[in-house]
Coordinates of C-alpha atoms (C1' of nucleotides) in Angstrom, one line a residue:
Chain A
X1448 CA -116.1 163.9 174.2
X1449 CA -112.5 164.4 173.2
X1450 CA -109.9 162.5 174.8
X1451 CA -106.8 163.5 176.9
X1452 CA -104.3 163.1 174.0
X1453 CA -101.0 163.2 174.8
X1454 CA -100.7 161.1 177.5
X1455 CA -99.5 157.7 178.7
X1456 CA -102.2 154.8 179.5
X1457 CA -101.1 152.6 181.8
X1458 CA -102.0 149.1 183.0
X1459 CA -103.8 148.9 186.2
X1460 CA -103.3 145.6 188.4
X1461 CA -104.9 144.7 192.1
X1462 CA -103.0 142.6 194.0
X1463 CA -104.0 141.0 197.0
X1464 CA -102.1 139.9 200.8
X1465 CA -104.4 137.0 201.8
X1466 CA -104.1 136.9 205.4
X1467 CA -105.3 133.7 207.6
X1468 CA -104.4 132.6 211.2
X1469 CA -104.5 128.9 211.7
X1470 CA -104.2 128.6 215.4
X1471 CA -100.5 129.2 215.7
X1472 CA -99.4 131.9 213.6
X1473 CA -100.2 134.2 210.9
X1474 CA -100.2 133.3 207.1
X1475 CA -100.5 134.2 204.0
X1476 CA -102.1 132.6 200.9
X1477 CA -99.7 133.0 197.3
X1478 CA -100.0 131.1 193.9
X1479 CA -97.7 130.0 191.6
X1480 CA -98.2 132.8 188.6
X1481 CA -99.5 130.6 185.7
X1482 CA -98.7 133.1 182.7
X1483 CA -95.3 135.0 181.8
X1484 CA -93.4 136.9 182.6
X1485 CA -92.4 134.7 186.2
X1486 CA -94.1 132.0 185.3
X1487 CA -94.7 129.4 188.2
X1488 CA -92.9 131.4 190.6
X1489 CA -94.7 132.5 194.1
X1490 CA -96.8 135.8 193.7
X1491 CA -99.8 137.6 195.5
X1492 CA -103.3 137.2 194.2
X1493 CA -103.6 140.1 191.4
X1494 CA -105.0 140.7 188.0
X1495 CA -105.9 143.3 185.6
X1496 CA -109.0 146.0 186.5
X1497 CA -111.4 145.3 184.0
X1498 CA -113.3 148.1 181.5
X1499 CA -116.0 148.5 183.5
X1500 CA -115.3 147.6 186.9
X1501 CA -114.1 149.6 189.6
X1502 CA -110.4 149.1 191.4
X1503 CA -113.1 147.7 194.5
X1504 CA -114.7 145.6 192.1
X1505 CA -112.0 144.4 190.5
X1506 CA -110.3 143.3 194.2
X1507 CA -113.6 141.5 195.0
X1508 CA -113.4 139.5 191.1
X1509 CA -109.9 138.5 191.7
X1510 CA -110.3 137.2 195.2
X1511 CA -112.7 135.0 193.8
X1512 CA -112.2 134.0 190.9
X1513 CA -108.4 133.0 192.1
X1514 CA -109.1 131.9 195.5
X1515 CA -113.1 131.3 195.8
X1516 CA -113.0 133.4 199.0
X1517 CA -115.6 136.3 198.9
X1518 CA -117.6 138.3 201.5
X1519 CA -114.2 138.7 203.7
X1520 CA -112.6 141.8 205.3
X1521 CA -110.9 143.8 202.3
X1522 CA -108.9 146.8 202.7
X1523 CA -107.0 148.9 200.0
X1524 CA -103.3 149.3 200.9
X1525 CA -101.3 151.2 198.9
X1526 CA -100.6 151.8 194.9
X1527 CA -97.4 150.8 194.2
X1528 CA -96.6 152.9 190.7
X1529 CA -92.7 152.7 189.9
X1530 CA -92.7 152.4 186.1
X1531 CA -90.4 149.9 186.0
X1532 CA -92.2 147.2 188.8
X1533 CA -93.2 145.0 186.0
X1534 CA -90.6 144.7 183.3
X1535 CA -93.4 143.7 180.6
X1536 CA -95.0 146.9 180.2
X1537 CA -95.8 149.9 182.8
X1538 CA -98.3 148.1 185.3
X1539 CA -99.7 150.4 188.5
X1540 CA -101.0 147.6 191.1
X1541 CA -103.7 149.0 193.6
X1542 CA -102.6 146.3 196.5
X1543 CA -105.4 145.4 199.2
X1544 CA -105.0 143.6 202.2
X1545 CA -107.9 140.4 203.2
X1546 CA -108.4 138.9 206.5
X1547 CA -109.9 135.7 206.6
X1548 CA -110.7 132.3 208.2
X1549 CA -108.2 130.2 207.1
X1550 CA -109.7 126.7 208.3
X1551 CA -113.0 127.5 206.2
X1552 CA -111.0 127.6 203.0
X1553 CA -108.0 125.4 203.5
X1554 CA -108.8 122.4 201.7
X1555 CA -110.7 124.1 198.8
X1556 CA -108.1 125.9 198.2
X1557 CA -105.0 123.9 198.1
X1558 CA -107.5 121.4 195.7
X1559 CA -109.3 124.0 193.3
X1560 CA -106.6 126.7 193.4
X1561 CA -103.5 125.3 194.1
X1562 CA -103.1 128.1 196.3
X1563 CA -100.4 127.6 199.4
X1564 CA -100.8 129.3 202.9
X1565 CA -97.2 130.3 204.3
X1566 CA -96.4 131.4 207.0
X1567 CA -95.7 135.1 207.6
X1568 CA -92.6 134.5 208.9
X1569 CA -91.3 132.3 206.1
X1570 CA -92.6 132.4 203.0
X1571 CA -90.7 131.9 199.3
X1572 CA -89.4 135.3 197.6
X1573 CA -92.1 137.0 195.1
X1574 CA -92.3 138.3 191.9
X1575 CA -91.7 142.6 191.2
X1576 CA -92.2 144.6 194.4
X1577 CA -94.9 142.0 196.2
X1578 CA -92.5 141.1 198.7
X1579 CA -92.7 145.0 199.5
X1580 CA -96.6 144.9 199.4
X1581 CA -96.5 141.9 202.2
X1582 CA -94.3 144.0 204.4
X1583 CA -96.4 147.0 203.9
X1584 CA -99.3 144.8 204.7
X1585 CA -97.9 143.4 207.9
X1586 CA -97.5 146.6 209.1
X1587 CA -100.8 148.0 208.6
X1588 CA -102.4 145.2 210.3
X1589 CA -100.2 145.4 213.1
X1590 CA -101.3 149.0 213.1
X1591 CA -104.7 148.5 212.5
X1592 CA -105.5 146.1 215.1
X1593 CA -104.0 148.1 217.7
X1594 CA -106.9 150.1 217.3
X1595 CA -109.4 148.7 216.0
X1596 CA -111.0 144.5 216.4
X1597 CA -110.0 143.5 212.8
X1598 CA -108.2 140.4 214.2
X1599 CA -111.9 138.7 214.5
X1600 CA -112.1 138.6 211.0
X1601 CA -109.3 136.0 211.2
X1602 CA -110.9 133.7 213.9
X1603 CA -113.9 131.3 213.3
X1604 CA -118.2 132.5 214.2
X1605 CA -117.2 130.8 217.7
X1606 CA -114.0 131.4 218.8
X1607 CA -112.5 131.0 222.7
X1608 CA -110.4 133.3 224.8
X1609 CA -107.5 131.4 224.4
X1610 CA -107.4 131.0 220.9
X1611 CA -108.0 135.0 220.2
X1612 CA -105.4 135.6 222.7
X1613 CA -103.2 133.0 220.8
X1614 CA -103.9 135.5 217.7
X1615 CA -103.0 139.0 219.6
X1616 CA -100.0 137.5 220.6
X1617 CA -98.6 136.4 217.4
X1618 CA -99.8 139.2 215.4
X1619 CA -97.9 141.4 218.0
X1620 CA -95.4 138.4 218.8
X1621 CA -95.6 138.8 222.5
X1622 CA -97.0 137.4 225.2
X1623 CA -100.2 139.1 227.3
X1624 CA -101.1 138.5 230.5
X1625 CA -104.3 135.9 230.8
X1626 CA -106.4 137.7 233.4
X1627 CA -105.1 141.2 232.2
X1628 CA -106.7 140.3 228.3
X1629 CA -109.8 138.7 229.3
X1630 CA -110.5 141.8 231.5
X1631 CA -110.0 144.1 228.7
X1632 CA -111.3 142.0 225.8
X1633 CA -114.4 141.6 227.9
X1634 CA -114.8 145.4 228.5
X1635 CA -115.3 146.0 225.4
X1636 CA -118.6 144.7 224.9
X1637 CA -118.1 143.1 221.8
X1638 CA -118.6 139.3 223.1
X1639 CA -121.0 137.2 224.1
X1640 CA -120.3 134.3 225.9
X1641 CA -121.9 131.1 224.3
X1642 CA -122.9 127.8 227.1
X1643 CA -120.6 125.8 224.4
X1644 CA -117.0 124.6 225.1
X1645 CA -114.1 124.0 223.0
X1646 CA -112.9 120.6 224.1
X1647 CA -110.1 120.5 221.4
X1648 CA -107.7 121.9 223.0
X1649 CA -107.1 121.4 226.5
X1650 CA -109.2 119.2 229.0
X1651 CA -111.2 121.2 230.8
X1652 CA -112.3 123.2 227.6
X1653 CA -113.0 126.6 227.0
X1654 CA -116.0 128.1 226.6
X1655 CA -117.0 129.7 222.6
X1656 CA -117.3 133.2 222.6
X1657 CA -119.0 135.1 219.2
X1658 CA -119.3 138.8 218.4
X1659 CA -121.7 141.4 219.3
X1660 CA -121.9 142.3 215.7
X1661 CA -123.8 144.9 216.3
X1662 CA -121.6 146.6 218.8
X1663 CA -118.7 145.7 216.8
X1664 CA -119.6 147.8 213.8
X1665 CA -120.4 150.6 216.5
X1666 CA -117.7 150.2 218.6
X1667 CA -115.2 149.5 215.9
X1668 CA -113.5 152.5 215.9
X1669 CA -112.8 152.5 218.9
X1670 CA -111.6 149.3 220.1
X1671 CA -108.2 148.8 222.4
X1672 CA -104.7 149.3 222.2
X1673 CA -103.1 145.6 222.8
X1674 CA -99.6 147.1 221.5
X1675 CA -96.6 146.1 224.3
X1676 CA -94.7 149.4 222.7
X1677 CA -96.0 151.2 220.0
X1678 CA -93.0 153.2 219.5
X1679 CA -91.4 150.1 217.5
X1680 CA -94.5 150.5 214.7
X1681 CA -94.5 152.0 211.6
X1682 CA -97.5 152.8 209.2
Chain B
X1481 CA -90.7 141.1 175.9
X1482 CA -94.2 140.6 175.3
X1483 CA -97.0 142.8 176.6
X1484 CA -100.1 141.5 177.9
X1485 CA -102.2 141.7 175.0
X1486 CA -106.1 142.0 175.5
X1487 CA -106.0 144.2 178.5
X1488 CA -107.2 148.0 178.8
X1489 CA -104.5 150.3 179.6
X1490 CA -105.8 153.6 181.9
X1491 CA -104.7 157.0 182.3
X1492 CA -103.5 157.6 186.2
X1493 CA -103.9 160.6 187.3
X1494 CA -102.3 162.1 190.5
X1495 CA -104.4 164.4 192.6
X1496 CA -103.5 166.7 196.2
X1497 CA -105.7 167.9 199.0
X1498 CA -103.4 170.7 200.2
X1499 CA -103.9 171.7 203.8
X1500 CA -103.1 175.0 205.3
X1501 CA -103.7 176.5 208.3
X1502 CA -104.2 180.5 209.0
X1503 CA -104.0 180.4 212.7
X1504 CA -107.7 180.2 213.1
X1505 CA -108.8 177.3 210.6
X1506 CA -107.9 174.7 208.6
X1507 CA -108.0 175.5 204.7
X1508 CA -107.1 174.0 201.6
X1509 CA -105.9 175.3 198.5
X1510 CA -107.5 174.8 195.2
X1511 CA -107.4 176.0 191.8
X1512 CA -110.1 176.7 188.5
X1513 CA -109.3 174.1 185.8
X1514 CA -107.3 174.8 183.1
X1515 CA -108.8 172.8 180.2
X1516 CA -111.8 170.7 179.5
X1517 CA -114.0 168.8 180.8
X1518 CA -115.3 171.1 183.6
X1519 CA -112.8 174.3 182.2
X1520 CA -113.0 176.8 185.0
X1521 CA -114.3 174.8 187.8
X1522 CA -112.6 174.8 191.2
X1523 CA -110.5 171.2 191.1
X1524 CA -107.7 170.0 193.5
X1525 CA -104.1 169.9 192.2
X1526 CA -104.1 167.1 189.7
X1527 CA -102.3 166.0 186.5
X1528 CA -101.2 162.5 185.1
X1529 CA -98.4 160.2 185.7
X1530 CA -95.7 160.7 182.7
X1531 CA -93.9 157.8 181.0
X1532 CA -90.5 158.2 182.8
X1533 CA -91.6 158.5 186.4
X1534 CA -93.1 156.9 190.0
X1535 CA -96.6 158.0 191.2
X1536 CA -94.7 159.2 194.1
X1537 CA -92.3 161.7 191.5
X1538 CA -95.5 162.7 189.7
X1539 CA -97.2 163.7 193.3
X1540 CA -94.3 165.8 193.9
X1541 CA -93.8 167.0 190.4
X1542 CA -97.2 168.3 190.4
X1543 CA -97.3 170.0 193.8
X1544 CA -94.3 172.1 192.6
X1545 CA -95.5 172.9 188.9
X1546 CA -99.2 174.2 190.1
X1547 CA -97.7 175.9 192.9
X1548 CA -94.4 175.8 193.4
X1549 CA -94.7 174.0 197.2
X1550 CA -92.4 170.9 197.2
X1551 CA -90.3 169.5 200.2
X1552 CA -93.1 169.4 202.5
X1553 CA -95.4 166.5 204.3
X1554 CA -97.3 164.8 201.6
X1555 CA -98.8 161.1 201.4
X1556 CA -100.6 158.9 200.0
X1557 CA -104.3 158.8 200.5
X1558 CA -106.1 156.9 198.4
X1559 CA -106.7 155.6 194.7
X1560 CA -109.7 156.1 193.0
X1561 CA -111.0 154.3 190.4
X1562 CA -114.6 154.1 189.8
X1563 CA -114.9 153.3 185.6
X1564 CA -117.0 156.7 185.4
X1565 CA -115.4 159.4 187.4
X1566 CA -113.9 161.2 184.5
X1567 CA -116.5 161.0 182.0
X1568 CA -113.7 162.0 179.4
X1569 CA -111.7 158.8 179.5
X1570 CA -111.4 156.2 182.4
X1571 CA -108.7 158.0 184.6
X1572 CA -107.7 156.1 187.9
X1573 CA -106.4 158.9 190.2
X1574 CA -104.4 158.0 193.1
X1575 CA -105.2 160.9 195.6
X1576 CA -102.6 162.6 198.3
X1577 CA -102.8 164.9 200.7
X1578 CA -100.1 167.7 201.3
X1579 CA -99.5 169.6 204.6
X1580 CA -97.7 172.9 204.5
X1581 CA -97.3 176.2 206.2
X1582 CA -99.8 178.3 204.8
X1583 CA -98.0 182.1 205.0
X1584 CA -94.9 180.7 203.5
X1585 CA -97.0 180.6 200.2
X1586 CA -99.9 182.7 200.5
X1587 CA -98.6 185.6 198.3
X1588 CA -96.7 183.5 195.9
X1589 CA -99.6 181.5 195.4
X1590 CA -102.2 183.7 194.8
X1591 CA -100.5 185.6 192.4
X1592 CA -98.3 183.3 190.2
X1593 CA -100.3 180.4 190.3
X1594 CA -103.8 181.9 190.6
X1595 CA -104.5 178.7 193.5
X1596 CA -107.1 180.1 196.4
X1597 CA -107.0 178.7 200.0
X1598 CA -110.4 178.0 201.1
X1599 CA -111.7 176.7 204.8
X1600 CA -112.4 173.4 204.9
X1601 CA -115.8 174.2 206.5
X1602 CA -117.0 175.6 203.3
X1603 CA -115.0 175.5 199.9
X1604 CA -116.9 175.4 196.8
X1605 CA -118.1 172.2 194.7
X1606 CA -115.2 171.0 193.1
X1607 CA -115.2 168.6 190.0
X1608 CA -115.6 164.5 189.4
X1609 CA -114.8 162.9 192.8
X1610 CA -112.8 165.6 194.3
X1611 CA -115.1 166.2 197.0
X1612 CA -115.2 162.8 198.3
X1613 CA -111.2 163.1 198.0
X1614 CA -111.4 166.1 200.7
X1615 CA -113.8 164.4 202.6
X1616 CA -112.0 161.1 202.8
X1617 CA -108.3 163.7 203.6
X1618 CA -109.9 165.3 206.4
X1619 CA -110.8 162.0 208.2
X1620 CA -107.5 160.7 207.2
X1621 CA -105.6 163.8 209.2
X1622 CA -107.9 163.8 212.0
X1623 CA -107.5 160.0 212.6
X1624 CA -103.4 160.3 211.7
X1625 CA -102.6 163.5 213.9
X1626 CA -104.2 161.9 216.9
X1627 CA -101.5 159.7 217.0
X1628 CA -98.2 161.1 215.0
X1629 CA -97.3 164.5 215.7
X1630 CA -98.1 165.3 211.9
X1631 CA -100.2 168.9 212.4
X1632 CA -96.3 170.5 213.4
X1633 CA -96.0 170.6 209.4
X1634 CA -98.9 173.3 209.4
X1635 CA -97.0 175.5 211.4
X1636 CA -94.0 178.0 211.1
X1637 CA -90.5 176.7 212.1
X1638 CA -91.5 179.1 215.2
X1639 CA -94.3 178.5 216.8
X1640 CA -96.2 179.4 220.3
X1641 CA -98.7 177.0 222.5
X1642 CA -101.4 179.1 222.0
X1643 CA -101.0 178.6 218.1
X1644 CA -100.5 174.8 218.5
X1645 CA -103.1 174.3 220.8
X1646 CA -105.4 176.5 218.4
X1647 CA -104.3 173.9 215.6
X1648 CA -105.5 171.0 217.3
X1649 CA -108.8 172.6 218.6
X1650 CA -109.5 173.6 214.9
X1651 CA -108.6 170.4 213.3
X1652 CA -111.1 168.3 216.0
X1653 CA -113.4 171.1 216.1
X1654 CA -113.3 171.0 220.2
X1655 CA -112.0 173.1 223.2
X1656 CA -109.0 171.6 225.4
X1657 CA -108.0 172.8 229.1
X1658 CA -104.6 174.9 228.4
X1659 CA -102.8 173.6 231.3
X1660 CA -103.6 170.0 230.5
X1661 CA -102.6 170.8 226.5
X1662 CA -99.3 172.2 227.6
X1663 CA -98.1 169.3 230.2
X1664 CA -99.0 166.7 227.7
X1665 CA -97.6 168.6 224.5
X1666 CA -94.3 169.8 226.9
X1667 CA -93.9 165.9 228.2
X1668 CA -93.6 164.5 224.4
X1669 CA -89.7 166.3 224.7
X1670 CA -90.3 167.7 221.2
X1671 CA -90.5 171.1 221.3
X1672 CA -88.2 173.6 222.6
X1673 CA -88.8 176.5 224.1
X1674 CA -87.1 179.2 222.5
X1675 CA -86.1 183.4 224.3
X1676 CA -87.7 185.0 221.9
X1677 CA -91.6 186.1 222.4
X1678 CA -94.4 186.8 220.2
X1679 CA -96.4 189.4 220.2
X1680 CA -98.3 190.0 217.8
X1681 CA -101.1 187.9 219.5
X1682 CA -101.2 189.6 222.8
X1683 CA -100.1 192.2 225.1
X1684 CA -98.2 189.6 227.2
X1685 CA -96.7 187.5 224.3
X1686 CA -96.0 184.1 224.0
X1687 CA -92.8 182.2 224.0
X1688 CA -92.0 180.6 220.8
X1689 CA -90.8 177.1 220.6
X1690 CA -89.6 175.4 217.6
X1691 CA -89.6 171.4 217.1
X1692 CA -86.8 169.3 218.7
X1693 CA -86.4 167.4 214.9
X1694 CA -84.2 164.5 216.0
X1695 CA -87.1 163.3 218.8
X1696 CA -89.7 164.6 215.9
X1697 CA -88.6 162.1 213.9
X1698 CA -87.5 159.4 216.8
X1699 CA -91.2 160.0 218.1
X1700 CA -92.8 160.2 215.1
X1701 CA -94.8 156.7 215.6
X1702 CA -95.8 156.9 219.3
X1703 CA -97.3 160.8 220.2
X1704 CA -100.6 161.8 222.1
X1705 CA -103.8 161.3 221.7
X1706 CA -106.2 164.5 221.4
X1707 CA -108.8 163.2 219.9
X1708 CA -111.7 164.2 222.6
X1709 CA -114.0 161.0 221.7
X1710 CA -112.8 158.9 219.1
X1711 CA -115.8 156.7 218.8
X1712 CA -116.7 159.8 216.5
X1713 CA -113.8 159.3 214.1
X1714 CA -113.7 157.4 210.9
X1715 CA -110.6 156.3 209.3
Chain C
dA1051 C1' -108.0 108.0 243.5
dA1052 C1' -104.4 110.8 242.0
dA1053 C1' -102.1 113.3 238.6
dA1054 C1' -102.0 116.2 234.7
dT1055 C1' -103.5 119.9 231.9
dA1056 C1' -105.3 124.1 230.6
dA1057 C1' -109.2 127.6 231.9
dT1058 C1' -110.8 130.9 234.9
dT1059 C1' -110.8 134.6 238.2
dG1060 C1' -109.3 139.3 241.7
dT1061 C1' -106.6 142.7 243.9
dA1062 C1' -103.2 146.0 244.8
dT1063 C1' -100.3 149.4 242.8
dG1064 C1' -98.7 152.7 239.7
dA1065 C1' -99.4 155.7 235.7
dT1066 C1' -102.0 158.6 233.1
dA1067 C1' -106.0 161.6 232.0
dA1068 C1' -109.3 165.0 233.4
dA1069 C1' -111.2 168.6 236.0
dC1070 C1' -110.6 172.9 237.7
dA1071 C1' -108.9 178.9 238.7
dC1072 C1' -105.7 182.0 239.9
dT1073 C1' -101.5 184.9 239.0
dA1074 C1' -98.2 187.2 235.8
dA1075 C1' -96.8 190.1 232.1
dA1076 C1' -97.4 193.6 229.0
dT1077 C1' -99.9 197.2 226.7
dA1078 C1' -103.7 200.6 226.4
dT1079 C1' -106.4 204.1 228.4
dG1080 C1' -108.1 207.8 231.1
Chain D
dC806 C1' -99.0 207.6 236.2
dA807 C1' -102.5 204.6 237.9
dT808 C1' -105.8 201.5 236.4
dA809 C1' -108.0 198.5 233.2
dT810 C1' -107.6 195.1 229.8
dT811 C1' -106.0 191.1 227.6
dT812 C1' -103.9 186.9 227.0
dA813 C1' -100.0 183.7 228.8
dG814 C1' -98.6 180.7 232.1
dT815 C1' -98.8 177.4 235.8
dG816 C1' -100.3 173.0 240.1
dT817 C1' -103.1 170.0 242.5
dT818 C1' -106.6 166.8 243.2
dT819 C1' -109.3 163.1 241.7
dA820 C1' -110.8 159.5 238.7
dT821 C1' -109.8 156.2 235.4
dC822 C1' -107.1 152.9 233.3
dA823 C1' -103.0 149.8 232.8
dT824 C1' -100.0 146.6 234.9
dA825 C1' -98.2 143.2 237.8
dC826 C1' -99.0 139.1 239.9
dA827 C1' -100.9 133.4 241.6
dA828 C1' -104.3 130.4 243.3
dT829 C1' -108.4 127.6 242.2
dT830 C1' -111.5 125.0 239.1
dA831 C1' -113.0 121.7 235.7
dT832 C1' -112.0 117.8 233.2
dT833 C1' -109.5 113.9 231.4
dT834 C1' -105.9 110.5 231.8
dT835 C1' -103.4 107.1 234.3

DNA sequence: AAAATAATTGTATGATAAACACTAAATATG
DNA sequence: CATATTTAGTGTTTATCATACAATTATTTT
């Protein structure tokens, strides 16, 4: 079949926010860029859609072939096309967004990948526009979890009150009232209560909780809304 | 500088869902294909990226050259980028959706730019992917204008309550209680109620009201929720 | 045995959503 | 000109949900 002549072919990149939660804050996972142009300086997981893979595919591929990680929560974001965003040559980057448990991968990654968590708050300028694609991303999750229970994807199969709390609150950076969450969180349905406690972190432990994972994929459009003030949001 | 040799370079194509409303339905305008494949077959506003410009300045450059609409709400959807959706030459097409007022183009549309408005409850096959496009828009508004009052860019700069509550029954496919719709709508402080009347709907006539644009754009994030049972909706 | 630490739990109040039906205004008709 | 017709406009009650707020329990450490 004849081609479209006449027309510009274009590079087409995926590029990829890693987000993990350790406990305390949020993070995300960047690597030093091992070819030029911006060689060794901090950049998103990304690389080139293949011939005969799809943009989904090709986010799955690079996830782990960079990082290892596969099997996560992964979300497309946003195509950033200005045609000067990578000075080399015309590059359009379908960016994606990943949630995952940042304690199963930490020491396989810092050793295999040399791959760095930061923290969300501080982390070393990118390369191009990715420091545009992580504040994109951060915003979309903040969004997205107000509505939906995406944050699990973050925590660990057992998980305790507290420590989701701990993640609401510094996704949101606020505090919630104890009794106030537990009621809600619990109304959901989405949680079973194990007879296991956490003893890490406090004396009296906390009991493990898991997901309903069936009512979570039913209920997961409709989930809470754990936003203090939504009118300071953006999509 | 040096390109990065070895990779496959794509054609990206930009594509519209453009939604209109009537007063009684949502529609969405679409036009026969000008060239091959799939000459003559109904096909959403599309074309490719050129050289010189941002996806964003190709999305708007194509909205006004197939029909002459540009300066109204229009976002990114989407990109998609299966290897095989345009069996011609791998395309990726990074897919928006446009709101406008439909009667401020119906006659210019029609006739200079040979585009059709059809309801969204039944248009006809369109071409490659397109249909998943449209499918994928329409969850996209429904999920959106539940929260940001987005479906305002459907209507006339004037516009009555019976006409906006209309609008949201069609786009959710439900009935709502007039008295409830018009405290909730009224206690957002965007609209203002204007002298005149219209009467072309009824004997009585309706007030018009037109939006207040500095709290339409100060409220833009934080809005009303319509949505009768959002466990149904899919983002 | 007492102190320290973090987990767990309930109630009262205010705000918001939902259910529900009549009156008002204008035109059309006999 | 009186009456009928049509759609616009409006309030109250009730139920549900969100918020504010503090004491007790379990366990370990000293």
């Amino acid at each position: 079949m004849q081609k479209y002549s006449k027309q510009t072919r274009v590079l087409l990149a995926v590029d990829c926010i890693i987000f993990g939660f350790d406990g305390d804050e949020l993070k995300i996972l960047l690597i030093k860029r091992a070819f030029n142009p911006e060689k060794g300086n901090w950049s998103l997981m990304g690389g080139f859609v293949q011939t005969d893979e799809s943009v989904d595919q090709a986010a799955n591929r690079i996830l782990k072939d960079l990082t290892g990680i596969e099997g996560v929560y992964l979300e497309q974001l946003y195509t950033f096309g200005d045609p000067h965003r990578d000075p080399t040559e015309r590059t359009a980057s379908v960016c994606h967004f990943a949630l995952v448990d940042l304690n199963k991968y930490e020491a396989q990654l810092s050793n295999d990948y040399h791959a760095e968590w930061f923290p969300l708050k501080r982390f070393p300028k990118l390369i191009f526009d990715h420091n545009d694609m992580v504040e994109m991303a951060k915003k979309r999750i903040r969004y997205k979890a107000a509505f939906h229970p995406i944050l699990f994807e973050l925590l660990p199969d057992k998980f305790t009150l507290p420590q989701l709390q701990n993640l609401y609150e510094s996704v949101y950076n606020t505090t919630i009232d104890k009794r106030n969450f537990s009621k809600r969180v619990l109304a959901t349905g989405l949680l079973i209560k194990l007879t296991e406690k956490d003893k890490t972190g406090s004396k009296r432990g906390a009991f493990f909780y898991r997901l309903n994972t069936q009512n979570y994929y039913a209920k997961f459009q409709a989930f809470l809304n754990f936003i203090p003030n939504p009118d300071t949001l953006r999509y």
